[in-house]
Amino acid sequence: MILFELIPFEALRLIWWVLLGVLLIAFALTDGFDMGTGALLPFVARTDAERRVVINTVGPVWEGNQVWFILGGGAIFAAWPPLYAVSFSGFYLAMFLILAALILRPVGFKYRSKRDDPRWRAMWDWALFIGGTVPALLFGVAVGNVLLGVPFHLTPDLMPIYEGGLFGKLFGLLRPFALLCGLVSLAMLIMHGAGWLVLKTGDAVQARARRYGRAAALVVLAGYALAGLWLAFGIEGYAFVAPPDPNGPSNPLINEVARSGSWLAAYAARPWIAVAPVMGFLGTFMAWRALSGRGELSPLLWSNLAIFGMISSVGLVMFPFILPSNTEPNSSLSVWDASSSQQTLFVMLVCGAIFLPLILAYTAWVYRVLWGKVTPEDVEDPDRHAY
């Protein structure tokens, strides 16, 4: 037996679907509070010293947190090539805006303190605000569009054709349900960023973070519930006409797909997946409650649970679909027909088993070293090389 055949193709596809979800959730949990902190910067910090405190809570860790974003993109490229081809071309302009906004963060961190001019620093503060707000919003818009279906089809030789047009690749994504998902995503990460600031700051900044975090949590609760009702009664789901072969070839065109019922029909077929939205609602409610109290670590922990539950609920409801087509349902991509080869998935799994524990260990060590609050005295100490 060839080595890579030790693990069945079906199992490898399922493992990489789970790992992709893990990477995306890890990105949301780590870089999510960076983006939320950036979105809160103009509101929770009113003096230059307070702004420096807020910036220095994420300054040492934001770059490492983005590793999960890179790993997620790499996993899509290697494990799900059709998904990479369609999503990165179809969402091209949105991706460009996200990357441009993310680029503002390192520039803002490095250039803000180069001059003592208040107008200069205010300009970079707003750049950091954009760098946190725009990605948080557009990532949610992308998720909403995935649930709605994306206008693409596959040619007989499996070349993906996106039908949205140049401007449709941006403005065509701004559909009402997708905008609602974007609002939920932004509010969710603002809540997460508020939990981080409660843990890392004190006094006035912490009090303001609690106030804005509570408001964001209420928006998340209402928006997530509304999105669920919209999915139940206003958006058609996707289903295979005949069960696909989990060990079959990577060719979406061999399976027939139909629009039918609701995405939420998955809860009737697999009742256990209801644990995901329960975690989403419970985590958000408890984060709101913790932000209303005096706990400092609990708001961040509960917001972690909320993010885990909400992102998981999307993947579990859609399974086995990963990118449906709303113009040609038979071109929809699924876990069972859009992956790389069995050998590729096996080699990637071996690499992941080696390097992911190293990344986790290093990340844990960094947060252990940087544990503790950031104070005005810290940022004014020249020996600390603060931003």
Short mmCIF file of N, CA and C in Angstrom, two decimals, residues 219-374:
data_model
loop_
_atom_site.label_atom_id
_atom_site.label_comp_id
_atom_site.label_asym_id
_atom_site.label_seq_id
_atom_site.Cartn_x
_atom_site.Cartn_y
_atom_site.Cartn_z
N VAL A 219 -26.05 44.32 19.71
CA VAL A 219 -26.20 44.31 18.25
C VAL A 219 -25.95 42.90 17.71
N VAL A 220 -24.96 42.21 18.27
CA VAL A 220 -24.67 40.84 17.83
C VAL A 220 -25.85 39.93 18.11
N LEU A 221 -26.40 40.01 19.30
CA LEU A 221 -27.55 39.15 19.64
C LEU A 221 -28.72 39.38 18.69
N ALA A 222 -29.05 40.66 18.46
CA ALA A 222 -30.18 40.96 17.59
C ALA A 222 -29.87 40.59 16.14
N GLY A 223 -28.67 40.92 15.68
CA GLY A 223 -28.31 40.65 14.29
C GLY A 223 -28.20 39.17 13.99
N TYR A 224 -27.63 38.41 14.91
CA TYR A 224 -27.48 36.96 14.71
C TYR A 224 -28.84 36.28 14.68
N ALA A 225 -29.74 36.73 15.57
CA ALA A 225 -31.10 36.17 15.57
C ALA A 225 -31.83 36.51 14.28
N LEU A 226 -31.71 37.76 13.82
CA LEU A 226 -32.36 38.17 12.59
C LEU A 226 -31.81 37.40 11.39
N ALA A 227 -30.49 37.19 11.37
CA ALA A 227 -29.89 36.43 10.27
C ALA A 227 -30.41 35.00 10.26
N GLY A 228 -30.60 34.40 11.44
CA GLY A 228 -31.15 33.05 11.51
C GLY A 228 -32.57 32.99 10.97
N LEU A 229 -33.39 33.97 11.32
CA LEU A 229 -34.77 34.01 10.81
C LEU A 229 -34.78 34.22 9.29
N TRP A 230 -33.87 35.07 8.82
CA TRP A 230 -33.77 35.33 7.38
C TRP A 230 -33.38 34.06 6.64
N LEU A 231 -32.43 33.32 7.19
CA LEU A 231 -32.04 32.05 6.58
C LEU A 231 -33.19 31.05 6.56
N ALA A 232 -33.98 31.08 7.62
CA ALA A 232 -35.06 30.10 7.75
C ALA A 232 -36.20 30.37 6.78
N PHE A 233 -36.51 31.65 6.55
CA PHE A 233 -37.73 31.97 5.80
C PHE A 233 -37.49 32.75 4.51
N GLY A 234 -36.27 33.22 4.27
CA GLY A 234 -36.07 34.07 3.11
C GLY A 234 -34.98 33.64 2.16
N ILE A 235 -34.22 32.59 2.47
CA ILE A 235 -33.09 32.20 1.63
C ILE A 235 -33.15 30.70 1.39
N GLU A 236 -33.10 30.31 0.11
CA GLU A 236 -33.09 28.90 -0.22
C GLU A 236 -31.72 28.28 0.05
N GLY A 237 -31.75 27.03 0.48
CA GLY A 237 -30.51 26.30 0.67
C GLY A 237 -30.15 25.49 -0.57
N TYR A 238 -29.16 24.64 -0.42
CA TYR A 238 -28.69 23.79 -1.50
C TYR A 238 -28.66 22.35 -1.02
N ALA A 239 -28.91 21.42 -1.94
CA ALA A 239 -28.88 20.00 -1.58
C ALA A 239 -28.52 19.18 -2.81
N PHE A 240 -27.85 18.06 -2.58
CA PHE A 240 -27.55 17.13 -3.66
C PHE A 240 -28.81 16.35 -4.02
N VAL A 241 -29.04 16.20 -5.30
CA VAL A 241 -30.18 15.41 -5.76
C VAL A 241 -29.98 13.94 -5.39
N ALA A 242 -28.75 13.44 -5.56
CA ALA A 242 -28.38 12.08 -5.15
C ALA A 242 -27.12 12.19 -4.29
N PRO A 243 -26.96 11.32 -3.29
CA PRO A 243 -25.79 11.41 -2.42
C PRO A 243 -24.49 11.32 -3.21
N PRO A 244 -23.56 12.25 -3.00
CA PRO A 244 -22.28 12.19 -3.71
C PRO A 244 -21.37 11.11 -3.13
N ASP A 245 -20.36 10.74 -3.90
CA ASP A 245 -19.38 9.76 -3.45
C ASP A 245 -18.27 10.49 -2.70
N PRO A 246 -18.15 10.27 -1.38
CA PRO A 246 -17.10 10.97 -0.62
C PRO A 246 -15.68 10.64 -1.07
N ASN A 247 -15.52 9.53 -1.75
CA ASN A 247 -14.20 9.14 -2.26
C ASN A 247 -14.10 9.33 -3.77
N GLY A 248 -15.04 10.07 -4.34
CA GLY A 248 -15.07 10.25 -5.78
C GLY A 248 -14.07 11.26 -6.28
N PRO A 249 -14.02 11.45 -7.60
CA PRO A 249 -13.07 12.40 -8.19
C PRO A 249 -13.42 13.84 -7.83
N SER A 250 -12.42 14.70 -7.90
CA SER A 250 -12.63 16.12 -7.59
C SER A 250 -13.16 16.83 -8.83
N ASN A 251 -14.45 16.63 -9.07
CA ASN A 251 -15.12 17.22 -10.22
C ASN A 251 -16.54 17.56 -9.82
N PRO A 252 -16.81 18.82 -9.48
CA PRO A 252 -18.16 19.19 -9.03
C PRO A 252 -19.24 18.91 -10.05
N LEU A 253 -18.90 18.87 -11.33
CA LEU A 253 -19.91 18.73 -12.37
C LEU A 253 -20.52 17.33 -12.43
N ILE A 254 -19.93 16.37 -11.73
CA ILE A 254 -20.49 15.02 -11.77
C ILE A 254 -21.66 14.86 -10.82
N ASN A 255 -21.88 15.84 -9.95
CA ASN A 255 -22.98 15.75 -8.98
C ASN A 255 -24.06 16.78 -9.33
N GLU A 256 -25.31 16.37 -9.19
CA GLU A 256 -26.42 17.27 -9.46
C GLU A 256 -26.87 17.94 -8.17
N VAL A 257 -27.00 19.26 -8.22
CA VAL A 257 -27.36 20.06 -7.05
C VAL A 257 -28.63 20.84 -7.35
N ALA A 258 -29.49 20.96 -6.36
CA ALA A 258 -30.74 21.71 -6.53
C ALA A 258 -30.91 22.71 -5.40
N ARG A 259 -31.59 23.82 -5.70
CA ARG A 259 -31.99 24.76 -4.66
C ARG A 259 -33.28 24.24 -4.04
N SER A 260 -33.28 24.04 -2.74
CA SER A 260 -34.49 23.52 -2.12
C SER A 260 -34.48 23.80 -0.63
N GLY A 261 -35.64 24.11 -0.09
CA GLY A 261 -35.78 24.27 1.34
C GLY A 261 -34.93 25.38 1.91
N SER A 262 -34.43 25.18 3.10
CA SER A 262 -33.66 26.17 3.83
C SER A 262 -32.35 25.55 4.28
N TRP A 263 -31.33 26.41 4.43
CA TRP A 263 -30.08 25.93 5.01
C TRP A 263 -30.34 25.31 6.39
N LEU A 264 -31.31 25.84 7.10
CA LEU A 264 -31.54 25.38 8.48
C LEU A 264 -32.16 23.99 8.54
N ALA A 265 -32.47 23.42 7.38
CA ALA A 265 -32.92 22.02 7.37
C ALA A 265 -31.83 21.09 7.86
N ALA A 266 -30.59 21.57 7.86
CA ALA A 266 -29.48 20.75 8.36
C ALA A 266 -29.67 20.39 9.83
N TYR A 267 -30.39 21.23 10.58
CA TYR A 267 -30.59 20.93 12.00
C TYR A 267 -31.51 19.73 12.19
N ALA A 268 -32.43 19.52 11.24
CA ALA A 268 -33.29 18.33 11.32
C ALA A 268 -32.50 17.08 10.96
N ALA A 269 -31.57 17.21 9.99
CA ALA A 269 -30.78 16.05 9.57
C ALA A 269 -29.69 15.71 10.57
N ARG A 270 -29.11 16.74 11.19
CA ARG A 270 -28.01 16.54 12.16
C ARG A 270 -28.29 17.41 13.39
N PRO A 271 -29.17 16.98 14.27
CA PRO A 271 -29.58 17.83 15.39
C PRO A 271 -28.43 18.28 16.29
N TRP A 272 -27.36 17.50 16.35
CA TRP A 272 -26.26 17.83 17.25
C TRP A 272 -25.58 19.14 16.87
N ILE A 273 -25.70 19.60 15.61
CA ILE A 273 -25.01 20.83 15.22
C ILE A 273 -25.66 22.06 15.84
N ALA A 274 -26.84 21.89 16.47
CA ALA A 274 -27.48 23.02 17.15
C ALA A 274 -26.62 23.55 18.28
N VAL A 275 -25.62 22.79 18.71
CA VAL A 275 -24.74 23.26 19.78
C VAL A 275 -23.98 24.51 19.34
N ALA A 276 -23.73 24.68 18.03
CA ALA A 276 -22.96 25.84 17.55
C ALA A 276 -23.71 27.15 17.76
N PRO A 277 -24.95 27.31 17.26
CA PRO A 277 -25.64 28.57 17.54
C PRO A 277 -25.94 28.78 19.02
N VAL A 278 -26.12 27.70 19.76
CA VAL A 278 -26.31 27.85 21.21
C VAL A 278 -25.07 28.49 21.83
N MET A 279 -23.89 28.02 21.41
CA MET A 279 -22.65 28.63 21.90
C MET A 279 -22.55 30.09 21.47
N GLY A 280 -23.01 30.37 20.22
CA GLY A 280 -22.96 31.75 19.74
C GLY A 280 -23.82 32.67 20.59
N PHE A 281 -25.06 32.28 20.85
CA PHE A 281 -25.95 33.11 21.67
C PHE A 281 -25.48 33.16 23.12
N LEU A 282 -25.12 32.01 23.68
CA LEU A 282 -24.71 31.97 25.07
C LEU A 282 -23.44 32.79 25.29
N GLY A 283 -22.45 32.61 24.40
CA GLY A 283 -21.21 33.35 24.55
C GLY A 283 -21.42 34.84 24.47
N THR A 284 -22.28 35.28 23.54
CA THR A 284 -22.54 36.72 23.40
C THR A 284 -23.27 37.27 24.61
N PHE A 285 -24.29 36.54 25.08
CA PHE A 285 -25.02 37.02 26.26
C PHE A 285 -24.11 37.09 27.48
N MET A 286 -23.30 36.05 27.67
CA MET A 286 -22.42 36.06 28.83
C MET A 286 -21.32 37.11 28.69
N ALA A 287 -20.87 37.39 27.47
CA ALA A 287 -19.90 38.46 27.28
C ALA A 287 -20.53 39.80 27.65
N TRP A 288 -21.79 40.01 27.24
CA TRP A 288 -22.50 41.24 27.62
C TRP A 288 -22.61 41.35 29.13
N ARG A 289 -22.94 40.23 29.76
CA ARG A 289 -23.08 40.24 31.22
C ARG A 289 -21.74 40.49 31.89
N ALA A 290 -20.67 39.86 31.37
CA ALA A 290 -19.34 40.06 31.97
C ALA A 290 -18.85 41.49 31.78
N LEU A 291 -19.18 42.08 30.61
CA LEU A 291 -18.79 43.47 30.37
C LEU A 291 -19.58 44.42 31.27
N SER A 292 -20.73 43.98 31.72
CA SER A 292 -21.54 44.80 32.63
C SER A 292 -21.08 44.67 34.07
N GLY A 293 -20.27 43.65 34.35
CA GLY A 293 -19.79 43.42 35.72
C GLY A 293 -18.39 43.95 35.93
N ARG A 294 -17.64 43.23 36.75
CA ARG A 294 -16.30 43.69 37.10
C ARG A 294 -15.21 42.73 36.65
N GLY A 295 -15.60 41.61 36.05
CA GLY A 295 -14.60 40.65 35.59
C GLY A 295 -13.73 41.23 34.50
N GLU A 296 -12.47 40.81 34.45
CA GLU A 296 -11.55 41.34 33.44
C GLU A 296 -11.15 40.30 32.41
N LEU A 297 -11.05 39.05 32.79
CA LEU A 297 -10.71 38.00 31.83
C LEU A 297 -11.96 37.39 31.21
N SER A 298 -13.05 37.32 31.97
CA SER A 298 -14.25 36.62 31.50
C SER A 298 -14.87 37.23 30.24
N PRO A 299 -14.88 38.58 30.04
CA PRO A 299 -15.46 39.07 28.78
C PRO A 299 -14.75 38.52 27.55
N LEU A 300 -13.44 38.43 27.60
CA LEU A 300 -12.69 37.91 26.46
C LEU A 300 -12.95 36.42 26.26
N LEU A 301 -13.02 35.67 27.34
CA LEU A 301 -13.28 34.23 27.22
C LEU A 301 -14.66 33.97 26.65
N TRP A 302 -15.65 34.71 27.11
CA TRP A 302 -17.01 34.50 26.59
C TRP A 302 -17.13 34.94 25.14
N SER A 303 -16.44 36.02 24.77
CA SER A 303 -16.49 36.43 23.36
C SER A 303 -15.79 35.41 22.48
N ASN A 304 -14.75 34.75 23.02
CA ASN A 304 -14.13 33.64 22.27
C ASN A 304 -15.15 32.55 21.98
N LEU A 305 -15.95 32.20 22.98
CA LEU A 305 -16.98 31.17 22.79
C LEU A 305 -18.00 31.62 21.76
N ALA A 306 -18.39 32.89 21.82
CA ALA A 306 -19.37 33.40 20.88
C ALA A 306 -18.86 33.32 19.44
N ILE A 307 -17.63 33.72 19.22
CA ILE A 307 -17.04 33.69 17.88
C ILE A 307 -16.93 32.26 17.39
N PHE A 308 -16.47 31.38 18.25
CA PHE A 308 -16.35 29.96 17.88
C PHE A 308 -17.70 29.41 17.46
N GLY A 309 -18.73 29.69 18.24
CA GLY A 309 -20.04 29.16 17.95
C GLY A 309 -20.64 29.72 16.67
N MET A 310 -20.51 31.03 16.46
CA MET A 310 -21.14 31.64 15.29
C MET A 310 -20.47 31.23 13.99
N ILE A 311 -19.14 31.21 13.97
CA ILE A 311 -18.46 30.79 12.75
C ILE A 311 -18.71 29.30 12.49
N SER A 312 -18.67 28.49 13.55
CA SER A 312 -18.94 27.05 13.39
C SER A 312 -20.34 26.81 12.85
N SER A 313 -21.30 27.62 13.28
CA SER A 313 -22.68 27.40 12.85
C SER A 313 -22.82 27.56 11.33
N VAL A 314 -22.06 28.47 10.75
CA VAL A 314 -22.12 28.66 9.29
C VAL A 314 -21.58 27.42 8.58
N GLY A 315 -20.40 26.96 8.98
CA GLY A 315 -19.80 25.80 8.34
C GLY A 315 -20.63 24.54 8.51
N LEU A 316 -21.17 24.34 9.71
CA LEU A 316 -21.94 23.12 9.98
C LEU A 316 -23.27 23.12 9.23
N VAL A 317 -23.92 24.27 9.12
CA VAL A 317 -25.19 24.35 8.40
C VAL A 317 -24.98 24.10 6.91
N MET A 318 -23.87 24.61 6.36
CA MET A 318 -23.63 24.47 4.92
C MET A 318 -23.08 23.10 4.54
N PHE A 319 -22.46 22.39 5.45
CA PHE A 319 -21.80 21.13 5.11
C PHE A 319 -22.73 20.20 4.34
N PRO A 320 -22.24 19.60 3.24
CA PRO A 320 -20.85 19.56 2.77
C PRO A 320 -20.48 20.65 1.76
N PHE A 321 -21.36 21.63 1.55
CA PHE A 321 -21.05 22.68 0.58
C PHE A 321 -20.06 23.68 1.18
N ILE A 322 -19.14 24.15 0.34
CA ILE A 322 -18.20 25.18 0.79
C ILE A 322 -18.33 26.46 -0.02
N LEU A 323 -18.85 26.39 -1.25
CA LEU A 323 -19.12 27.59 -2.04
C LEU A 323 -20.18 27.26 -3.08
N PRO A 324 -21.44 27.56 -2.78
CA PRO A 324 -22.51 27.26 -3.74
C PRO A 324 -22.60 28.31 -4.84
N SER A 325 -23.09 27.91 -5.99
CA SER A 325 -23.30 28.81 -7.12
C SER A 325 -24.79 29.12 -7.24
N ASN A 326 -25.14 30.39 -7.28
CA ASN A 326 -26.56 30.75 -7.40
C ASN A 326 -27.00 30.91 -8.85
N THR A 327 -26.07 30.79 -9.80
CA THR A 327 -26.45 30.86 -11.22
C THR A 327 -26.41 29.49 -11.88
N GLU A 328 -25.58 28.60 -11.40
CA GLU A 328 -25.47 27.25 -11.94
C GLU A 328 -25.22 26.30 -10.76
N PRO A 329 -26.29 25.88 -10.05
CA PRO A 329 -26.12 25.08 -8.83
C PRO A 329 -25.24 23.85 -9.01
N ASN A 330 -25.23 23.25 -10.21
CA ASN A 330 -24.41 22.06 -10.42
C ASN A 330 -22.91 22.35 -10.35
N SER A 331 -22.55 23.63 -10.43
CA SER A 331 -21.14 24.02 -10.30
C SER A 331 -20.73 24.27 -8.86
N SER A 332 -21.67 24.15 -7.93
CA SER A 332 -21.37 24.40 -6.52
C SER A 332 -20.25 23.49 -6.02
N LEU A 333 -19.40 24.07 -5.19
CA LEU A 333 -18.25 23.33 -4.67
C LEU A 333 -18.59 22.72 -3.32
N SER A 334 -18.17 21.48 -3.12
CA SER A 334 -18.43 20.81 -1.85
C SER A 334 -17.17 20.12 -1.34
N VAL A 335 -17.26 19.68 -0.11
CA VAL A 335 -16.14 18.97 0.51
C VAL A 335 -15.77 17.73 -0.29
N TRP A 336 -16.76 17.07 -0.90
CA TRP A 336 -16.53 15.78 -1.54
C TRP A 336 -16.08 15.87 -3.00
N ASP A 337 -16.13 17.05 -3.59
CA ASP A 337 -15.80 17.10 -5.03
C ASP A 337 -14.94 18.30 -5.43
N ALA A 338 -14.36 19.02 -4.48
CA ALA A 338 -13.58 20.21 -4.85
C ALA A 338 -12.21 20.24 -4.18
N SER A 339 -11.73 19.10 -3.74
CA SER A 339 -10.46 19.07 -3.01
C SER A 339 -9.29 18.75 -3.93
N SER A 340 -8.10 18.88 -3.39
CA SER A 340 -6.90 18.40 -4.07
C SER A 340 -6.88 16.87 -4.01
N SER A 341 -5.83 16.29 -4.57
CA SER A 341 -5.72 14.84 -4.61
C SER A 341 -5.49 14.26 -3.23
N GLN A 342 -5.69 12.96 -3.10
CA GLN A 342 -5.47 12.28 -1.83
C GLN A 342 -4.02 12.43 -1.38
N GLN A 343 -3.09 12.33 -2.30
CA GLN A 343 -1.67 12.45 -1.95
C GLN A 343 -1.35 13.86 -1.45
N THR A 344 -1.88 14.88 -2.12
CA THR A 344 -1.64 16.26 -1.69
C THR A 344 -2.18 16.50 -0.30
N LEU A 345 -3.40 16.06 -0.04
CA LEU A 345 -3.99 16.26 1.28
C LEU A 345 -3.20 15.54 2.36
N PHE A 346 -2.69 14.36 2.03
CA PHE A 346 -1.91 13.61 3.02
C PHE A 346 -0.60 14.32 3.33
N VAL A 347 0.11 14.78 2.30
CA VAL A 347 1.38 15.48 2.52
C VAL A 347 1.15 16.75 3.34
N MET A 348 0.07 17.49 3.01
CA MET A 348 -0.25 18.69 3.78
C MET A 348 -0.57 18.36 5.23
N LEU A 349 -1.25 17.24 5.44
CA LEU A 349 -1.59 16.85 6.82
C LEU A 349 -0.34 16.55 7.62
N VAL A 350 0.63 15.88 7.02
CA VAL A 350 1.89 15.61 7.70
C VAL A 350 2.59 16.92 8.06
N CYS A 351 2.64 17.86 7.10
CA CYS A 351 3.26 19.16 7.37
C CYS A 351 2.53 19.91 8.47
N GLY A 352 1.20 19.85 8.42
CA GLY A 352 0.43 20.53 9.46
C GLY A 352 0.65 19.93 10.83
N ALA A 353 0.78 18.60 10.90
CA ALA A 353 1.03 17.94 12.18
C ALA A 353 2.37 18.34 12.77
N ILE A 354 3.31 18.74 11.92
CA ILE A 354 4.63 19.15 12.40
C ILE A 354 4.64 20.62 12.81
N PHE A 355 4.08 21.49 11.95
CA PHE A 355 4.26 22.92 12.14
C PHE A 355 3.18 23.58 12.98
N LEU A 356 1.94 23.09 12.94
CA LEU A 356 0.90 23.72 13.74
C LEU A 356 1.20 23.69 15.24
N PRO A 357 1.66 22.56 15.80
CA PRO A 357 2.03 22.58 17.22
C PRO A 357 3.14 23.58 17.54
N LEU A 358 4.08 23.75 16.62
CA LEU A 358 5.15 24.74 16.84
C LEU A 358 4.58 26.15 16.87
N ILE A 359 3.66 26.45 15.95
CA ILE A 359 3.04 27.77 15.92
C ILE A 359 2.24 28.02 17.19
N LEU A 360 1.49 27.01 17.62
CA LEU A 360 0.70 27.14 18.85
C LEU A 360 1.59 27.35 20.06
N ALA A 361 2.68 26.60 20.14
CA ALA A 361 3.59 26.73 21.28
C ALA A 361 4.23 28.11 21.31
N TYR A 362 4.67 28.59 20.15
CA TYR A 362 5.30 29.91 20.10
C TYR A 362 4.29 31.00 20.45
N THR A 363 3.05 30.87 19.92
CA THR A 363 2.03 31.86 20.23
C THR A 363 1.72 31.90 21.71
N ALA A 364 1.60 30.73 22.33
CA ALA A 364 1.34 30.66 23.76
C ALA A 364 2.47 31.31 24.56
N TRP A 365 3.71 31.07 24.12
CA TRP A 365 4.86 31.66 24.82
C TRP A 365 4.84 33.18 24.70
N VAL A 366 4.51 33.70 23.52
CA VAL A 366 4.47 35.16 23.33
C VAL A 366 3.43 35.79 24.25
N TYR A 367 2.24 35.20 24.31
CA TYR A 367 1.20 35.78 25.17
C TYR A 367 1.56 35.64 26.65
N ARG A 368 2.30 34.59 26.97
CA ARG A 368 2.75 34.45 28.37
C ARG A 368 3.74 35.56 28.72
N VAL A 369 4.65 35.85 27.83
CA VAL A 369 5.65 36.90 28.08
C VAL A 369 4.99 38.28 28.17
N LEU A 370 3.98 38.51 27.32
CA LEU A 370 3.33 39.82 27.25
C LEU A 370 2.13 39.95 28.18
N TRP A 371 1.94 38.98 29.06
CA TRP A 371 0.78 39.00 29.94
C TRP A 371 0.85 40.22 30.87
N GLY A 372 -0.28 40.80 31.14
CA GLY A 372 -0.35 41.95 32.04
C GLY A 372 -0.93 43.17 31.35
N LYS A 373 -1.22 44.18 32.14
CA LYS A 373 -1.85 45.38 31.61
C LYS A 373 -0.82 46.35 31.03
N VAL A 374 -1.29 47.17 30.10
CA VAL A 374 -0.48 48.26 29.55
C VAL A 374 -0.94 49.54 30.23
#
